[in-house]
Each structure stands twice: as C-alpha cells, then as structure tokens.
Short mmCIF file of C-alpha atoms in Angstrom, two decimals:
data_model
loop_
_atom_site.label_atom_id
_atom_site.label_comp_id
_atom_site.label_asym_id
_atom_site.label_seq_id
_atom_site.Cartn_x
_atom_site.Cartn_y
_atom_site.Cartn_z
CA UNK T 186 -0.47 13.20 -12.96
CA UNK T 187 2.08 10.48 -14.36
CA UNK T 188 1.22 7.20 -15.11
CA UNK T 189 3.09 3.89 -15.25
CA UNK T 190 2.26 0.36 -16.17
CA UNK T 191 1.32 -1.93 -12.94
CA UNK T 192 4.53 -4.13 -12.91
CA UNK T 193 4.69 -6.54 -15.98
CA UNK T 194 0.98 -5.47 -16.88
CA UNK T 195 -0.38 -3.70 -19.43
CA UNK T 196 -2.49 -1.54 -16.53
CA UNK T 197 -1.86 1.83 -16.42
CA UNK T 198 -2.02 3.26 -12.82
CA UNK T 199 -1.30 6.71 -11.41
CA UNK T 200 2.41 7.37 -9.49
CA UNK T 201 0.29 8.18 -6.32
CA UNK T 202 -2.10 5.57 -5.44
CA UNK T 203 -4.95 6.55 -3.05
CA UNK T 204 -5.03 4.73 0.74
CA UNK T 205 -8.20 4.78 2.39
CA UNK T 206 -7.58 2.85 5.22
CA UNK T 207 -9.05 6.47 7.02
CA UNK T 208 -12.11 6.42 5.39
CA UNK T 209 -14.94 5.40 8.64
CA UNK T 210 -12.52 5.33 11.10
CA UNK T 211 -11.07 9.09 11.02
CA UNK T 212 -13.14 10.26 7.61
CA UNK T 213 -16.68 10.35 7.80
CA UNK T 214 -18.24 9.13 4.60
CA UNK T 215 -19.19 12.45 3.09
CA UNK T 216 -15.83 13.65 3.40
CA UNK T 217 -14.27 10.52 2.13
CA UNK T 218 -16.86 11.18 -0.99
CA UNK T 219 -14.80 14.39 -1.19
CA UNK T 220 -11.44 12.98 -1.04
CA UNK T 221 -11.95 10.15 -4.05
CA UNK T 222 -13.55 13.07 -6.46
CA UNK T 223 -10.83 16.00 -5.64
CA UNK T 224 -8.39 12.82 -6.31
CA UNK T 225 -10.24 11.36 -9.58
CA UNK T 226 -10.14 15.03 -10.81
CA UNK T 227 -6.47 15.39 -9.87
CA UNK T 228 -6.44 12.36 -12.02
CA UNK T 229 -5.37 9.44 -9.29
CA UNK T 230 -6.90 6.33 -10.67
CA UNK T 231 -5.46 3.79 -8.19
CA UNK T 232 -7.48 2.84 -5.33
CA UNK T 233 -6.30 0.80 -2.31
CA UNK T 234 -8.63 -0.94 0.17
CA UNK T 235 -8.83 -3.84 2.41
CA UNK T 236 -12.10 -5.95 3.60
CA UNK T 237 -10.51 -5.64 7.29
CA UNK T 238 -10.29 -1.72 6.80
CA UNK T 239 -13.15 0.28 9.31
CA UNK T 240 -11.90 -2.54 11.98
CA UNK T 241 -13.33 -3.63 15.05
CA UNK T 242 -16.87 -4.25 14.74
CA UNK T 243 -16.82 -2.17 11.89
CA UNK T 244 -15.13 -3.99 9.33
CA UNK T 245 -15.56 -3.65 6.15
CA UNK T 246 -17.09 0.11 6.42
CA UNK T 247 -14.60 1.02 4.36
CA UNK T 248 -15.26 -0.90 1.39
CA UNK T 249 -19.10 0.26 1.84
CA UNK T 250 -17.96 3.74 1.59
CA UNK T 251 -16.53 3.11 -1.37
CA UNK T 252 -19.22 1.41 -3.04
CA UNK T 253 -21.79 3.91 -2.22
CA UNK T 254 -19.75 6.43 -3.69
CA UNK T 255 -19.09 4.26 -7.15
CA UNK T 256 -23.27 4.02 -6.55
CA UNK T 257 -23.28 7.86 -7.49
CA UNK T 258 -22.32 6.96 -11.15
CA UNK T 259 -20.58 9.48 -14.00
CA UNK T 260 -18.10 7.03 -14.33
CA UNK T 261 -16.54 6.40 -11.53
CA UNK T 262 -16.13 2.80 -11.03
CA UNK T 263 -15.04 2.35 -15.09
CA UNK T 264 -12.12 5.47 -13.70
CA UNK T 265 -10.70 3.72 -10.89
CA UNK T 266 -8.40 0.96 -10.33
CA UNK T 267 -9.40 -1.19 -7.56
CA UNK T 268 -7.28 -3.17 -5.39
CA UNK T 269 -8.80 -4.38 -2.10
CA UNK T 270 -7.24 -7.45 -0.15
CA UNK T 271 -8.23 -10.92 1.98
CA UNK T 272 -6.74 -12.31 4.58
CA UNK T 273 -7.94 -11.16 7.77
CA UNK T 274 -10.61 -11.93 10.11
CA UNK T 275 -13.77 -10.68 9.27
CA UNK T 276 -15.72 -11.33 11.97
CA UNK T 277 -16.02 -10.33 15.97
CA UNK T 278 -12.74 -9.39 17.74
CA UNK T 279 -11.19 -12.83 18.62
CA UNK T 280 -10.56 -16.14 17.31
CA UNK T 281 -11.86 -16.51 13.93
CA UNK T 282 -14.35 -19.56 13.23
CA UNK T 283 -12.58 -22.34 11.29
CA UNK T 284 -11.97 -21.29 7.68
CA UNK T 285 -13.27 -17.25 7.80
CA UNK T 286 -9.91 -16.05 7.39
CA UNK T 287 -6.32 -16.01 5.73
CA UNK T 288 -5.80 -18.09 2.12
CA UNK T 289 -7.99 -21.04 1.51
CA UNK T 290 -9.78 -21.39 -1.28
CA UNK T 291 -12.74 -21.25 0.97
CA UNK T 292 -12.22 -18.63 2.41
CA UNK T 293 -11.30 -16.51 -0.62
CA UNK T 294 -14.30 -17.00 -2.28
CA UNK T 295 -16.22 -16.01 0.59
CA UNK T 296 -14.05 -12.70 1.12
CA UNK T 297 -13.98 -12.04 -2.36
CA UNK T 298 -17.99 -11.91 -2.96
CA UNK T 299 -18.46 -10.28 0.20
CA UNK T 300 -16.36 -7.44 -0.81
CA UNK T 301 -17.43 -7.07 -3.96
CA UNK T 302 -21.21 -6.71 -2.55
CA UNK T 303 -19.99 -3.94 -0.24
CA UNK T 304 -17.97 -2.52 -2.91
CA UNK T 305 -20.88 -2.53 -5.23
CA UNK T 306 -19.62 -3.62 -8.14
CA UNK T 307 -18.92 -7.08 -10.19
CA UNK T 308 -15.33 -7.02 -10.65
CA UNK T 309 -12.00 -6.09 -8.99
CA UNK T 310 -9.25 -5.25 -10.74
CA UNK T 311 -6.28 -5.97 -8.07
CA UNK T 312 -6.86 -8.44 -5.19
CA UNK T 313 -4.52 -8.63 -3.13
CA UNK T 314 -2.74 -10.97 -0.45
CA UNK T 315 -3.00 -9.37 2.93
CA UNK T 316 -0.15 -11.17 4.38
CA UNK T 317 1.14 -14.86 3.75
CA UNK T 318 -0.48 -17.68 4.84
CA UNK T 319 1.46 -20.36 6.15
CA UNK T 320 -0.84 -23.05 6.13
CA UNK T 321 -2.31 -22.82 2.77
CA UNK T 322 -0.43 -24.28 -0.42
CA UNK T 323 -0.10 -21.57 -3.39
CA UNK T 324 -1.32 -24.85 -5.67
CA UNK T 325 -4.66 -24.24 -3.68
CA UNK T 326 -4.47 -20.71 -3.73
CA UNK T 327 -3.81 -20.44 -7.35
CA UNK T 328 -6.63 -22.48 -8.14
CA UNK T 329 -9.01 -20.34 -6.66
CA UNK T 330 -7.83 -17.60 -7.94
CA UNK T 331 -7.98 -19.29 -11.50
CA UNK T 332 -11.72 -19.87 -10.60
CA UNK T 333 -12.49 -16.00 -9.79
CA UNK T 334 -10.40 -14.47 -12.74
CA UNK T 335 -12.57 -17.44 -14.77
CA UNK T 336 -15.96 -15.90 -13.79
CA UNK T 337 -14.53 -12.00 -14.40
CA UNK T 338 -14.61 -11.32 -10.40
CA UNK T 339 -11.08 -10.42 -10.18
CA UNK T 340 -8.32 -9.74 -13.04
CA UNK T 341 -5.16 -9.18 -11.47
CA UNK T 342 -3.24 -10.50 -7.89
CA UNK T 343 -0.91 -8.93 -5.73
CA UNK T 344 0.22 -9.58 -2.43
CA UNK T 345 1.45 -7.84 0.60
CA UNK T 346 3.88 -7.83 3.02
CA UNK T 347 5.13 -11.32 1.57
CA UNK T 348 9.03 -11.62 1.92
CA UNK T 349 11.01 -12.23 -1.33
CA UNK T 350 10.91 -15.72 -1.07
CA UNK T 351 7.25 -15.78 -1.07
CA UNK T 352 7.12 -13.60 -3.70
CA UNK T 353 9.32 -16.14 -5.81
CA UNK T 354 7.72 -19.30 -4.81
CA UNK T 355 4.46 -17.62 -5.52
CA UNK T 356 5.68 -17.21 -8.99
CA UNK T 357 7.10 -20.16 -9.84
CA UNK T 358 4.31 -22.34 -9.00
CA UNK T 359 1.95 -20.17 -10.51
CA UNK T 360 4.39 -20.84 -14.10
CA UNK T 361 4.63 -24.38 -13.26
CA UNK T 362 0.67 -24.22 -13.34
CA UNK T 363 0.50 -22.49 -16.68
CA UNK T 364 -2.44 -20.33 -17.74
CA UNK T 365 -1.80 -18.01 -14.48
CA UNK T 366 -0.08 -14.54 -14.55
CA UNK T 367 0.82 -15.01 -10.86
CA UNK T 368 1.46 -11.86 -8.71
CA UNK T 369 1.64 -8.61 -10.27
CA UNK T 370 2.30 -6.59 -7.28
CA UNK T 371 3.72 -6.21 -3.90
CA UNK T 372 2.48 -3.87 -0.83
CA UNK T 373 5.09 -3.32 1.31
CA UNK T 374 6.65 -0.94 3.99
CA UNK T 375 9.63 0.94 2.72
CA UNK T 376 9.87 4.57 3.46
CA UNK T 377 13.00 6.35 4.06
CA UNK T 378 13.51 5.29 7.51
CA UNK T 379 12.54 1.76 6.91
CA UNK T 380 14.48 0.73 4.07
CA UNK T 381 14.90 -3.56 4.77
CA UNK T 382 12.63 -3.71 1.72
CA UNK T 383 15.53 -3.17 -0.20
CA UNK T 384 17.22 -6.21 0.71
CA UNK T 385 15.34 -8.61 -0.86
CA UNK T 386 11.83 -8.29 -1.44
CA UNK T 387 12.18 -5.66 -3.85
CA UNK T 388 14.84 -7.17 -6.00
CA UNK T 389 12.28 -10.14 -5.94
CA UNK T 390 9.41 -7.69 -7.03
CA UNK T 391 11.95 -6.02 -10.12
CA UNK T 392 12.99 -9.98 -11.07
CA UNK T 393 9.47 -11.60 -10.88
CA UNK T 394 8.07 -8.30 -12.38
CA UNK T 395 6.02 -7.00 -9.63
CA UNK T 396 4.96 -3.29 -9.43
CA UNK T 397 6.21 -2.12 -5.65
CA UNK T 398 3.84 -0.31 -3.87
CA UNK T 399 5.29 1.49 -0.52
CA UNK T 400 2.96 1.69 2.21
CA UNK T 401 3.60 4.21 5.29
CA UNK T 402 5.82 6.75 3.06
CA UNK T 403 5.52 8.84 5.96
CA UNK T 404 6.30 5.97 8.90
CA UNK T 405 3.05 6.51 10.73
CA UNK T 406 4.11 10.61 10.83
CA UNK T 407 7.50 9.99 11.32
CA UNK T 408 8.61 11.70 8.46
CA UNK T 409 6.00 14.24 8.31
CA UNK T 410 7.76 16.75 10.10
CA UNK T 411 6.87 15.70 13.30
CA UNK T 412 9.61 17.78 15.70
CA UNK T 413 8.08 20.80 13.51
CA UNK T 414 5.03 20.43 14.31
CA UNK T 415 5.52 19.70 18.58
CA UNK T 416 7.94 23.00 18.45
CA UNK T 417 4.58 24.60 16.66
CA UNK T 418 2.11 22.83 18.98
CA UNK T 419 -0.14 21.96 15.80
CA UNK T 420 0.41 17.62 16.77
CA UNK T 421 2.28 15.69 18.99
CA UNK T 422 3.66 12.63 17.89
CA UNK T 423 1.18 9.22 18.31
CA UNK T 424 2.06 5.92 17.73
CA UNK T 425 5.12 4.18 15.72
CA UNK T 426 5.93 8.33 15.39
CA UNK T 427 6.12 9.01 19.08
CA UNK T 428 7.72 5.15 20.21
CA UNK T 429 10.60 6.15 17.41
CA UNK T 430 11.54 9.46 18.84
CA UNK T 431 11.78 7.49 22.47
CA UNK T 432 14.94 6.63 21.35
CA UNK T 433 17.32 9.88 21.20
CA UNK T 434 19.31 8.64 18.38
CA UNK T 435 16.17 8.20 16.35
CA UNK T 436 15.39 11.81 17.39
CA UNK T 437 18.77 13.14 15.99
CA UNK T 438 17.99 11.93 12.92
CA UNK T 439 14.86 12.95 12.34
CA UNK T 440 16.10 16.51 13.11
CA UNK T 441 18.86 15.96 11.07
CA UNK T 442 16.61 15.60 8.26
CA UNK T 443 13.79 18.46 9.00
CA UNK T 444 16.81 20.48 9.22
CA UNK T 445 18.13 19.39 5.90
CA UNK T 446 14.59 19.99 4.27
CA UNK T 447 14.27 23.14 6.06
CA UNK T 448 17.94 24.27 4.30
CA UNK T 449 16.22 23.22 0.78
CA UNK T 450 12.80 24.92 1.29
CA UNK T 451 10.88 21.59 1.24
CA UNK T 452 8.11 19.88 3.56
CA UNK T 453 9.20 16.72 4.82
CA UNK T 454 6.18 15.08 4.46
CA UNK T 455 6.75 15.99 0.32
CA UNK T 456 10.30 15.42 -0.02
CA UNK T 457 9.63 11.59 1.98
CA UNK T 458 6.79 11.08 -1.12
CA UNK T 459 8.75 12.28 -3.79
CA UNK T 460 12.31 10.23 -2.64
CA UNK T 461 9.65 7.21 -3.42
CA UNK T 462 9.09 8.12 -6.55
CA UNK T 463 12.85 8.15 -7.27
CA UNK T 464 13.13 4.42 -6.01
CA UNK T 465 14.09 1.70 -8.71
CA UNK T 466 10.74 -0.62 -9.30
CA UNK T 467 8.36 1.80 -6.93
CA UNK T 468 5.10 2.20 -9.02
CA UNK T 469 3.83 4.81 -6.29
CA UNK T 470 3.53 5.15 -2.60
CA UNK T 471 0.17 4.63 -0.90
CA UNK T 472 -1.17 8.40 0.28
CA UNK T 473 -4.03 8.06 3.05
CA UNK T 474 -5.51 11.32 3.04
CA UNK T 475 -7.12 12.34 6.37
CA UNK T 476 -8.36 15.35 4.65
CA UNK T 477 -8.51 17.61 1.46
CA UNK T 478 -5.22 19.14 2.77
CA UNK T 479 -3.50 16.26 2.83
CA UNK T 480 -3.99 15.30 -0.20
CA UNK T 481 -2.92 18.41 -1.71
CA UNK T 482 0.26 17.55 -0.21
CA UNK T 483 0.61 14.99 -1.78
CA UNK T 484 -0.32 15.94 -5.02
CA UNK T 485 2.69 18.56 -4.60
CA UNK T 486 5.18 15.79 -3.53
CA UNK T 487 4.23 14.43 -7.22
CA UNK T 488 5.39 17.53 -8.61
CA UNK T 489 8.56 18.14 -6.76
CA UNK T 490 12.04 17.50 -8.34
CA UNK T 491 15.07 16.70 -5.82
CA UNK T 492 17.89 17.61 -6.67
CA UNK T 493 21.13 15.45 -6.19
CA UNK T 494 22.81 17.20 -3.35
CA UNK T 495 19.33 16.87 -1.37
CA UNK T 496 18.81 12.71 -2.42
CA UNK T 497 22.71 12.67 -1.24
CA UNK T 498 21.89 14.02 1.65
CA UNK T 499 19.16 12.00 2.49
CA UNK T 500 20.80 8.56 1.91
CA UNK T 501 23.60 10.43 4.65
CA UNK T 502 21.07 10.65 7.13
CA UNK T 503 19.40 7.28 6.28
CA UNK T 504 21.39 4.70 4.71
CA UNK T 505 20.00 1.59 2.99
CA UNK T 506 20.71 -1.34 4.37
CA UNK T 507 22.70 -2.50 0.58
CA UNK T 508 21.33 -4.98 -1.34
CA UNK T 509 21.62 -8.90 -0.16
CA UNK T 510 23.56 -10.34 0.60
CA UNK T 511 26.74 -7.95 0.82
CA UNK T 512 24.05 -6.05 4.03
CA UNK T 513 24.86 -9.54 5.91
CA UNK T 514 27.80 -11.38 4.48
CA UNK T 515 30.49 -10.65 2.29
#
C-alpha cells in the first residue's frame, strides 16, 4: 500500500481510504469486523465515517460498529485514521429540534461527543463538514472547532461537498483568525462520469492545500461494469446506476467504456479506482466494501498501472468539463 501526506499535513494516510457507510445497513457487524482487519492488514489506515451513517432510526450504528471493533484492542485505534463527520440530523425521521443539526457551535459539540462515545475512543483525527451550512458563520464555526482541537477531541477538519468558494472562504477566515489550520480536506463526488469537481472545487482544494478525497469512484455501480453484469444476470442496475442508463446516450457510453476495458483486459470497477489515483490533488478514493471481495478489488485497482493509450481513451469517452472558467466562458 502507498501512502501520501493528507493535503498540507504532515498525516500520512493510505491511497485507498476505507468507506463504511455499508457497515449496519448491508454489513452485519461481524462481517464489517472482517472487512476493517483484512483492510488494516492490507495496510489501509484511513477510515471514513459519518454520525448519520446506519440511517433511519438507526443512526449512528455505524460509528458503534466501529467502536466495538477498536474495543477489541492490538492496536487498532492507535493504526487507523479516523475521519467521521456532523451535520445531519441525528434524531427521528423529520424536522430536527432547534439546534440538533448542521454547524453551530452547539450543535458540534453535541455531535462531536456523541460520536466519539459511540466510536469509543477520546479523539478523532479528521472531522469533517458534512455539507455547508448556510446559516452558520465560519467565525462561529471556527471557534468551536478551536475549543475541541483545545481539549485533544479532534486534530484535523475537513469538509464535504462544500463548493470552491466555501472551501476558500473557509480558509481565509480561518487565517484571518490565526492559530487555526483551517480545512485540510475535501470529500467530494468526482468519478469518471462525474467530473464538475474539476471545475473549481478541486483547483480550490490544490490552492488552499486540501487533500481531495473522491467519493462514489464507481457512481453508485455505474462504472462497475454494470451492462456486464445484466448480460451475465449476476445484478441489475439499482439506483443513480439504473436512472443513468434510462437515458440511451448514457448507455452508449458506458458500453463504450466496458468495451474499451474489455479490449485492455481490465475490470471496470479497477480501472474507474485506479484513473483516481492518476488525478492531480486526489489523496485516494473512498472504497465501501460490501464484502471481502470487494475489497480485494480494490486493493487490485491500487496495483494496476494504465497505460496512456487506455487514460486517452478514457478522457474520449468521458471528457472533463476543462478547468474554469474556459468550461463556461472564454
């Protein structure tokens, strides 16, 4: 396994970083166990979580399953970087009760001590911005987080699906503050059929010196090798997969590309991982392992070398959108 520093940090994190948005809702707990050792021994140190994940009325399962399995011990916890995230609704389905969700300082220091009981331990190393709040100053924000990285709950923050202009005003008024680092990452969706990221929020992320962390490499299947797979009768397509290939353009594509992989010998699911890894500022794409076999995949992709007639052919069959703003204007 590679390893790269976390943005501008000195935190060294795997290339692969290890989704368990699964784990309760698909992935029982024992097999989740399962998943975060064969990973830890593949050496995958990077662990991504959210309070919300388990959903319904069963959120924050996820986190538990995580804690009970830093609970075994041999050195798990001190192996793993966390990074969990607030913003959501923790509560029923429905209308949250004044301040019990998004970015007040309130609220965060509610989220963040509930997650670290469920998480079982006393400090996370990456929290994490679920999505921006636009009712919440970053002055306010910033001084809670000051307050948590103060009393060793937290070390580092990131945020997620924040536009680039959140990303820089998050930044500058954390300077103007002084004495905060100010985001060190950003969660996003970029895969290679969703490639807006490119416009602006990661140019934000490489200026502001953010670590980029894709979510979805595979576009909810999308890229998996979907058409494959129905031809096979192994999966149909569910979903943001299966509302995609309503559109027979989108399905042209798609076997444009299989067909392209197929010519070069290589999964799709792999080749969609590895293109990430060949991205300018990704620190590694979020893998979400159903099961053992998944992740194996993945570890593959992590091996796998494109060559340049293949990343050629892949920006053929799906182009970026160029960088701002030349993709709009002139």
């Amino acid at each position: 396994m590679e390893y790269t520093q976390l943005g501008r940090t000195g935190l060294k994190v795997s290339r692969l970083v290890l989704g368990t948005m699964n784990f309760g809702p698909q992935t029982d707990e024992a097999d989740s166990h399962a998943i975060m050792d064969a990973a830890l021994d593949a050496g995958i140190n990077f662990f991504d979580t959210a309070n919300v994940y388990g959903w319904g009325e069963n959120k924050g399962r996820t986190e538990s399953i995580i804690g009970n399995w830093f609970a075994k011990g041999e050195g798990r916890r001190d192996k793993v970087v966390l990074a969990t995230k607030v913003y959501g609704n923790m509560g029923a389905d429905g209308p949250a009760w004044p301040n019990h969700d998004k970015l007040s300082a309130v609220n965060i220091r509610r989220a963040v001590d509930a997650s670290l009981k469920r998480l079982q331990t006393d400090y996370i190393d990456v929290y994490q911005f679920h999505h921006i709040d636009r009712h919440t100053p970053f002055e306010e924000i910033w001084q809670a987080i000051d307050v948590l990285v103060q009393q060793g709950k937290i070390l580092y923050v990131g945020s997620s699906n924040f536009p680039g202009y959140k990303i820089a005003q998050a930044n500058e008024i954390a300077a103007r503050r002084g004495g905060t680092i100010g985001l060190v990452s950003e969660q996003c969706l970029y895969n290679l059929a969703e490639r807006r990221a490119e416009m602006e929020v990661i140019p934000a992320a490489q200026d502001y010196g953010l670590g980029v962390i894709p979510w979805s490499p595979l576009h909810g299947g999308l890229l998996g090798g979907v058409l494959k797979k129905e031809v096979e009768g192994k999966r149909r397509a569910s979903g943001r997969a299966a509302d995609a290939l309503a559109d027979p353009a989108v399905r042209a594509q798609i076997q444009s590309y299989e067909d392209l992989l197929d010519k070069h010998g290589i999964e799709p699911g792999e080749a969609a991982l590895a293109w990430l890894l060949t991205r300018p500022g990704v620190t590694g794409p979020i893998v979400g392992p159903r099961t053992g076999e998944q992740l194996d995949s993945a570890l593959r992709a992590a091996e796998l070398e494109l060559s340049e007639e293949l990343l050629t052919g892949l920006d053929e069959i799906f182009p970026g959108p160029g960088p701002s703003p030349e993709a709009f204007a002139w």
